[in-house]
GROMACS .gro file of C-alpha atoms in nm:
model
  224
    1UNK     CA    1   2.569  -2.314   5.205
    2UNK     CA    2   2.328  -2.041   5.259
    3UNK     CA    3   2.361  -1.863   4.899
    4UNK     CA    4   2.176  -1.528   4.965
    5UNK     CA    5   2.390  -1.493   5.293
    6UNK     CA    6   2.705  -1.496   5.092
    7UNK     CA    7   2.562  -1.219   4.871
    8UNK     CA    8   2.617  -0.808   4.969
    9UNK     CA    9   2.317  -0.690   5.157
   10UNK     CA   10   2.172  -0.483   4.859
   11UNK     CA   11   2.159  -0.773   4.640
   12UNK     CA   12   2.029  -1.026   4.920
   13UNK     CA   13   1.738  -0.766   4.966
   14UNK     CA   14   1.681  -0.718   4.580
   15UNK     CA   15   1.653  -1.081   4.524
   16UNK     CA   16   1.444  -1.210   4.806
   17UNK     CA   17   1.102  -1.135   4.646
   18UNK     CA   18   1.205  -1.341   4.351
   19UNK     CA   19   1.383  -1.631   4.483
   20UNK     CA   20   1.198  -1.965   4.633
   21UNK     CA   21   1.364  -2.018   4.930
   22UNK     CA   22   1.346  -2.418   4.915
   23UNK     CA   23   1.464  -2.414   4.580
   24UNK     CA   24   1.742  -2.187   4.661
   25UNK     CA   25   1.819  -2.420   4.970
   26UNK     CA   26   1.861  -2.718   4.741
   27UNK     CA   27   2.100  -2.518   4.509
   28UNK     CA   28   2.306  -2.436   4.790
   29UNK     CA   29   2.338  -2.797   4.907
   30UNK     CA   30   2.427  -2.905   4.572
   31UNK     CA   31   2.712  -2.633   4.528
   32UNK     CA   32   2.840  -2.689   4.874
   33UNK     CA   33   2.871  -3.036   4.783
   34UNK     CA   34   3.032  -3.000   4.466
   35UNK     CA   35   3.284  -2.767   4.602
   36UNK     CA   36   3.382  -3.030   4.866
   37UNK     CA   37   3.407  -3.316   4.647
   38UNK     CA   38   3.523  -3.160   4.284
   39UNK     CA   39   3.738  -2.898   4.139
   40UNK     CA   40   3.497  -2.608   4.066
   41UNK     CA   41   3.516  -2.274   3.920
   42UNK     CA   42   3.543  -2.015   3.983
   43UNK     CA   43   3.703  -2.023   4.331
   44UNK     CA   44   3.443  -1.988   4.588
   45UNK     CA   45   3.569  -1.660   4.701
   46UNK     CA   46   3.486  -1.543   4.347
   47UNK     CA   47   3.156  -1.690   4.315
   48UNK     CA   48   2.945  -1.363   4.361
   49UNK     CA   49   3.212  -1.126   4.217
   50UNK     CA   50   2.991  -0.977   3.972
   51UNK     CA   51   2.732  -0.879   4.261
   52UNK     CA   52   3.013  -0.761   4.472
   53UNK     CA   53   3.194  -0.500   4.242
   54UNK     CA   54   2.835  -0.391   4.103
   55UNK     CA   55   2.536  -0.296   4.309
   56UNK     CA   56   2.191  -0.297   4.208
   57UNK     CA   57   2.178   0.079   4.226
   58UNK     CA   58   2.513   0.088   4.006
   59UNK     CA   59   2.403  -0.136   3.771
   60UNK     CA   60   2.369   0.037   3.437
   61UNK     CA   61   2.416  -0.264   3.190
   62UNK     CA   62   2.394  -0.630   3.219
   63UNK     CA   63   2.595  -0.878   2.991
   64UNK     CA   64   2.480  -1.226   3.025
   65UNK     CA   65   2.679  -1.515   2.981
   66UNK     CA   66   2.565  -1.879   3.004
   67UNK     CA   67   2.834  -2.090   3.195
   68UNK     CA   68   3.184  -2.003   3.360
   69UNK     CA   69   3.498  -2.105   3.176
   70UNK     CA   70   3.579  -2.425   3.281
   71UNK     CA   71   3.974  -2.423   3.242
   72UNK     CA   72   4.226  -2.390   3.523
   73UNK     CA   73   4.281  -2.016   3.633
   74UNK     CA   74   4.007  -1.855   3.371
   75UNK     CA   75   3.668  -1.824   3.554
   76UNK     CA   76   3.696  -1.555   3.819
   77UNK     CA   77   3.312  -1.479   3.857
   78UNK     CA   78   3.262  -1.224   3.571
   79UNK     CA   79   3.102  -1.322   3.247
   80UNK     CA   80   3.332  -1.354   2.968
   81UNK     CA   81   3.631  -1.209   3.183
   82UNK     CA   82   3.953  -1.375   3.285
   83UNK     CA   83   4.221  -1.245   3.499
   84UNK     CA   84   4.510  -1.060   3.378
   85UNK     CA   85   4.786  -1.266   3.260
   86UNK     CA   86   4.537  -1.578   3.134
   87UNK     CA   87   4.528  -1.625   2.767
   88UNK     CA   88   4.235  -1.399   2.625
   89UNK     CA   89   3.971  -1.665   2.516
   90UNK     CA   90   3.817  -1.676   2.159
   91UNK     CA   91   3.483  -1.519   2.263
   92UNK     CA   92   3.642  -1.249   2.411
   93UNK     CA   93   3.901  -1.179   2.136
   94UNK     CA   94   3.561  -1.128   1.910
   95UNK     CA   95   3.428  -0.882   2.179
   96UNK     CA   96   3.752  -0.685   2.178
   97UNK     CA   97   3.746  -0.682   1.797
   98UNK     CA   98   3.403  -0.544   1.789
   99UNK     CA   99   3.486  -0.300   2.048
  100UNK     CA  100   3.776  -0.189   1.854
  101UNK     CA  101   3.537  -0.127   1.543
  102UNK     CA  102   3.242   0.009   1.749
  103UNK     CA  103   3.418   0.226   1.978
  104UNK     CA  104   3.780   0.279   1.850
  105UNK     CA  105   3.927   0.120   2.133
  106UNK     CA  106   4.225  -0.063   2.073
  107UNK     CA  107   4.189  -0.459   2.182
  108UNK     CA  108   4.320  -0.452   2.519
  109UNK     CA  109   4.626  -0.707   2.598
  110UNK     CA  110   4.443  -0.826   2.949
  111UNK     CA  111   4.082  -1.011   2.924
  112UNK     CA  112   4.024  -0.871   3.264
  113UNK     CA  113   3.677  -0.696   3.273
  114UNK     CA  114   3.696  -0.560   3.629
  115UNK     CA  115   3.687  -0.218   3.510
  116UNK     CA  116   3.361  -0.278   3.323
  117UNK     CA  117   3.219  -0.431   3.657
  118UNK     CA  118   3.321  -0.133   3.875
  119UNK     CA  119   3.152   0.109   3.640
  120UNK     CA  120   2.824  -0.067   3.681
  121UNK     CA  121   2.815  -0.346   3.425
  122UNK     CA  122   2.663  -0.648   3.569
  123UNK     CA  123   2.883  -0.918   3.414
  124UNK     CA  124   2.663  -1.210   3.503
  125UNK     CA  125   2.658  -1.591   3.391
  126UNK     CA  126   2.340  -1.779   3.367
  127UNK     CA  127   2.519  -2.073   3.548
  128UNK     CA  128   2.756  -1.951   3.813
  129UNK     CA  129   2.953  -2.254   3.886
  130UNK     CA  130   3.107  -2.544   3.646
  131UNK     CA  131   3.319  -2.860   3.706
  132UNK     CA  132   3.654  -2.844   3.584
  133UNK     CA  133   3.677  -2.956   3.219
  134UNK     CA  134   3.304  -3.015   3.186
  135UNK     CA  135   3.124  -2.734   3.020
  136UNK     CA  136   2.755  -2.687   3.132
  137UNK     CA  137   2.791  -2.946   3.406
  138UNK     CA  138   2.619  -2.746   3.673
  139UNK     CA  139   2.322  -2.661   3.425
  140UNK     CA  140   1.988  -2.712   3.520
  141UNK     CA  141   2.073  -2.762   3.924
  142UNK     CA  142   1.909  -2.423   3.994
  143UNK     CA  143   2.128  -2.146   3.908
  144UNK     CA  144   1.916  -2.024   3.635
  145UNK     CA  145   1.620  -1.956   3.877
  146UNK     CA  146   1.877  -1.754   4.106
  147UNK     CA  147   2.012  -1.560   3.808
  148UNK     CA  148   1.669  -1.496   3.657
  149UNK     CA  149   1.576  -1.351   3.991
  150UNK     CA  150   1.871  -1.111   3.940
  151UNK     CA  151   1.721  -0.984   3.598
  152UNK     CA  152   1.361  -0.957   3.769
  153UNK     CA  153   1.525  -0.754   4.033
  154UNK     CA  154   1.676  -0.527   3.778
  155UNK     CA  155   1.361  -0.504   3.581
  156UNK     CA  156   1.181  -0.387   3.884
  157UNK     CA  157   1.409  -0.096   3.935
  158UNK     CA  158   1.285   0.241   3.785
  159UNK     CA  159   1.619   0.359   3.660
  160UNK     CA  160   1.717   0.249   3.306
  161UNK     CA  161   1.914  -0.063   3.262
  162UNK     CA  162   2.052  -0.203   2.927
  163UNK     CA  163   2.020  -0.587   2.881
  164UNK     CA  164   2.306  -0.689   2.624
  165UNK     CA  165   2.178  -1.037   2.538
  166UNK     CA  166   2.430  -1.222   2.299
  167UNK     CA  167   2.354  -1.554   2.151
  168UNK     CA  168   2.036  -1.760   2.157
  169UNK     CA  169   2.066  -1.876   2.518
  170UNK     CA  170   2.068  -1.513   2.658
  171UNK     CA  171   1.798  -1.394   2.407
  172UNK     CA  172   1.563  -1.617   2.608
  173UNK     CA  173   1.578  -1.410   2.880
  174UNK     CA  174   1.440  -1.093   2.718
  175UNK     CA  175   1.099  -1.223   2.823
  176UNK     CA  176   1.196  -1.148   3.199
  177UNK     CA  177   1.228  -0.768   3.104
  178UNK     CA  178   0.913  -0.613   3.095
  179UNK     CA  179   0.940  -0.280   3.238
  180UNK     CA  180   0.942  -0.014   2.956
  181UNK     CA  181   1.227   0.177   3.149
  182UNK     CA  182   1.452  -0.042   3.009
  183UNK     CA  183   1.609  -0.146   2.688
  184UNK     CA  184   1.712  -0.512   2.553
  185UNK     CA  185   1.974  -0.499   2.287
  186UNK     CA  186   2.018  -0.872   2.117
  187UNK     CA  187   2.291  -1.004   1.915
  188UNK     CA  188   2.463  -1.334   1.814
  189UNK     CA  189   2.708  -1.493   2.046
  190UNK     CA  190   3.063  -1.378   2.017
  191UNK     CA  191   3.198  -1.735   1.971
  192UNK     CA  192   3.418  -1.767   1.669
  193UNK     CA  193   3.200  -2.050   1.590
  194UNK     CA  194   2.914  -1.820   1.536
  195UNK     CA  195   2.993  -1.640   1.167
  196UNK     CA  196   2.722  -1.395   1.205
  197UNK     CA  197   2.528  -1.186   1.417
  198UNK     CA  198   2.761  -1.038   1.649
  199UNK     CA  199   3.033  -0.863   1.483
  200UNK     CA  200   2.875  -0.543   1.312
  201UNK     CA  201   2.615  -0.522   1.576
  202UNK     CA  202   2.787  -0.236   1.771
  203UNK     CA  203   2.658  -0.298   2.090
  204UNK     CA  204   2.871  -0.079   2.300
  205UNK     CA  205   2.753   0.235   2.113
  206UNK     CA  206   2.418   0.115   2.140
  207UNK     CA  207   2.417   0.055   2.498
  208UNK     CA  208   2.555   0.411   2.563
  209UNK     CA  209   2.277   0.582   2.347
  210UNK     CA  210   2.043   0.382   2.528
  211UNK     CA  211   2.196   0.522   2.868
  212UNK     CA  212   2.214   0.856   2.744
  213UNK     CA  213   1.836   0.853   2.624
  214UNK     CA  214   1.748   0.730   2.955
  215UNK     CA  215   1.951   1.007   3.147
  216UNK     CA  216   2.219   0.761   3.291
  217UNK     CA  217   2.593   0.822   3.289
  218UNK     CA  218   2.764   0.643   3.002
  219UNK     CA  219   3.001   0.356   3.019
  220UNK     CA  220   3.390   0.379   2.933
  221UNK     CA  221   3.413   0.073   2.756
  222UNK     CA  222   3.796   0.067   2.746
  223UNK     CA  223   3.853  -0.212   2.993
  224UNK     CA  224   4.208  -0.096   3.106
   0.00000   0.00000   0.00000
């Protein structure tokens, strides 16, 4: 499986300088074998949905998750998002509670964040695949270098990107953002297991302020 060939052309060109060809080929071999032999999420047609919906030029905000949902019908290639009709996971429910308090947007009944993606919010997981029922089962297999390359490619852009890094794992990626044009906003993870650090962080209004300060259009955070 040639992973870069599956990317939209703009992303393929943007990532190429930051990818190791040998490591990327090994990752492609692993991913192909997993899809062939196991139940893997998201469905292969949604593997690069985040990239398909949001080009490098459009990207204004990056929200970094760690690992796709590993339950049936949940993951569809966008971090934290689930398709319409799928029960909203606990972390996303907390995101919506914060959204209500921060931006006065009533919690939606659907967990589909496609509307954010189409506005330039890159909903990226650090690891893009997972075996069914086995959280973090594809961690350490090479995806991290691939998605780090995505962050580096955005960092190389001159137009401001706001990086929303939620939780300890995501915060470690802040070192990849070195361009002073960009803004990193850190908060705790929205998981209900994390009792502090996310609620009250007001990430959505802070992101829009950073975008406005950088002369970029604001995000309408209502996902409906």
